[in-house]
Amino acid sequence: MEEKEEKRKVEMISAKEIRDKYLRHDMMPHIFCTGCGIGNVLDYTLWALEKEGLDMDKTVFLSGIGCSSRLPGYIDVDSLHTTHGRALAFATGVKITNPELNVIVFTGDGDCMGIGGNHFIHACRRNIDITVIAVNNYIYGMTGGQVAPTTPEGDYATTAPYGNLEPAFDMSEMAISSGATYVARWGVKRPNQPINSIQEALQNKGMSFVEMMSPCTTAYSRQNRMGTIEEFWDWYEDKTILAEDYEKIEQYGSEEEKEELEDKIKVGVLHKEKKKSLSERIQELIEEVQV
Amino acid sequence: MIELNEEYCKGCNLCIEYCPRDALEPAEELNEKGIHPPVEVEDRCNGCRLCELICPDFAITVVEEDEEED
């Protein structure tokens, strides 16, 4: 019993220790707007890194352009801040030339699905051993709230004053159908599930994709009249449903419950499979060809 | 005990909204930044550390009482 008690105390690391270990305090406070969820995504990633115990000298962070792509700048680790949408292309290069490195990519919905859409589907297809943490806020927040490929149909944006006419991309579905081996989607309001999920994504050997639905309180909220910060955060809570619950309602639910499902977004671990990653296959080929 | 780094806090007040024990409330007076930062209500916090995780600005630290004495 006493041993257990001691173990528990060792595991309880304080938030201050984590922040001192991973954050660049000279860059703080960060640039994100009041009530923006991207800060939480960074926080959850730091906790996942701590739980997984990754060697920070063997970890590289990459990002493209956008609000979410500023994240690696706040972490005290080697990082590459690349051109718009090309973070995954750079990540492919880093992982293949040096397979020992843990490669983590922060990207946004515009960076990943819009400008870098092509790189994204091919990174999934190749199943490279990288972890992609994509922040989906439904809009191009940094440039003033233009329509993004993920903006839901009918929503308002500065370039869609009468409502968006285009159907939206579902980032996680896209990742699954393109061949990623670990796909999860979470909101930012509940901390523990995303922390565990990011940890699983770091452990997975292959393309891991974690979509974080983060509220954009400046661009999206103002255009779509989402109310106060708390109301907007709660809106995400009402809009989402756990993937397990979704499947149960689809199977056994009443007609009314099934109708309610239509506007809901599934959250949870959406896909898991085991496949050989490209970097492993390249290493095997090198060993095979060398005499 | 809840410690607040006022330099980092942007006043979103999510910690006040989501605290299950209502251990935080907005300050009565504005600070230098023009926001009402959260202040602790005495004898309410049970150290669940949810505010620490929910804070998007890395501003809150929950310190356990016995740690302080050391």
CSV table of C-alpha atoms in Angstrom, one decimal, chain A residues 12-16 19 23 25 28-32 34-36 39-40 42-44 46-47 188-189 191-192 195 229-230 233-234, chain B residues 3 5 7-14 17-18 33 35 47 49-62 64 66-67:
chain,number,residue,atom,x,y,z
A,12,MET,CA,2.2,13.8,-10.0
A,13,ILE,CA,4.3,16.2,-11.9
A,14,SER,CA,3.2,19.8,-11.5
A,15,ALA,CA,2.1,22.0,-14.3
A,16,LYS,CA,4.9,24.5,-13.5
A,19,ARG,CA,6.0,24.5,-18.4
A,23,LEU,CA,8.0,26.1,-22.9
A,25,HIS,CA,9.1,31.6,-21.5
A,28,MET,CA,5.1,34.0,-23.7
A,29,PRO,CA,2.4,35.1,-23.4
A,30,HIS,CA,1.4,33.5,-26.7
A,31,ILE,CA,-0.3,35.4,-29.6
A,32,PHE,CA,-3.6,33.5,-29.5
A,34,THR,CA,-8.8,35.3,-25.7
A,35,GLY,CA,-10.7,32.0,-25.5
A,36,CYS,CA,-8.9,30.4,-28.5
A,39,GLY,CA,-3.2,27.1,-26.4
A,40,ASN,CA,-5.0,24.0,-25.0
A,42,LEU,CA,-0.2,22.9,-27.0
A,43,ASP,CA,-0.9,22.2,-23.3
A,44,TYR,CA,-2.3,18.7,-24.1
A,46,LEU,CA,3.1,18.9,-23.7
A,47,TRP,CA,1.4,16.6,-21.2
A,188,VAL,CA,-10.6,21.0,-26.5
A,189,LYS,CA,-13.0,21.2,-23.6
A,191,PRO,CA,-8.4,17.5,-21.4
A,192,ASN,CA,-7.8,13.8,-20.6
A,195,ILE,CA,-3.8,13.8,-23.9
A,229,ILE,CA,-16.6,32.4,-25.2
A,230,GLU,CA,-18.4,30.0,-22.7
A,233,TRP,CA,-17.1,26.3,-26.0
A,234,ASP,CA,-20.4,24.7,-24.9
B,3,GLU,CA,-1.6,30.7,-8.3
B,5,ASN,CA,0.3,34.5,-13.6
B,7,GLU,CA,1.1,38.5,-17.2
B,8,TYR,CA,-0.1,35.4,-19.1
B,9,CYS,CA,-3.8,35.6,-18.3
B,10,LYS,CA,-6.0,37.1,-21.0
B,11,GLY,CA,-9.3,37.0,-19.1
B,12,CYS,CA,-11.2,34.4,-21.0
B,13,ASN,CA,-12.7,33.3,-17.6
B,14,LEU,CA,-13.0,29.7,-18.8
B,17,GLU,CA,-16.9,28.7,-15.9
B,18,TYR,CA,-15.6,25.2,-15.7
B,33,LYS,CA,-4.5,44.8,-19.0
B,35,ILE,CA,-9.5,42.5,-17.7
B,47,GLY,CA,-7.0,20.5,-6.0
B,49,ARG,CA,-6.3,20.7,-11.3
B,50,LEU,CA,-8.9,21.1,-14.1
B,51,CYS,CA,-8.4,24.9,-14.3
B,52,GLU,CA,-4.7,24.2,-14.9
B,53,LEU,CA,-5.5,22.1,-18.0
B,54,ILE,CA,-8.4,24.1,-19.3
B,55,CYS,CA,-6.5,27.4,-19.2
B,56,PRO,CA,-5.4,28.2,-22.8
B,57,ASP,CA,-2.8,30.7,-21.7
B,58,PHE,CA,-0.7,28.6,-19.2
B,59,ALA,CA,-1.5,31.1,-16.5
B,60,ILE,CA,-2.8,28.9,-13.7
B,61,THR,CA,-0.9,26.6,-11.4
B,62,VAL,CA,-2.5,24.6,-8.6
B,64,GLU,CA,-1.0,21.5,-3.0
B,66,ASP,CA,1.3,20.5,2.0
B,67,GLU,CA,3.9,21.4,-0.6
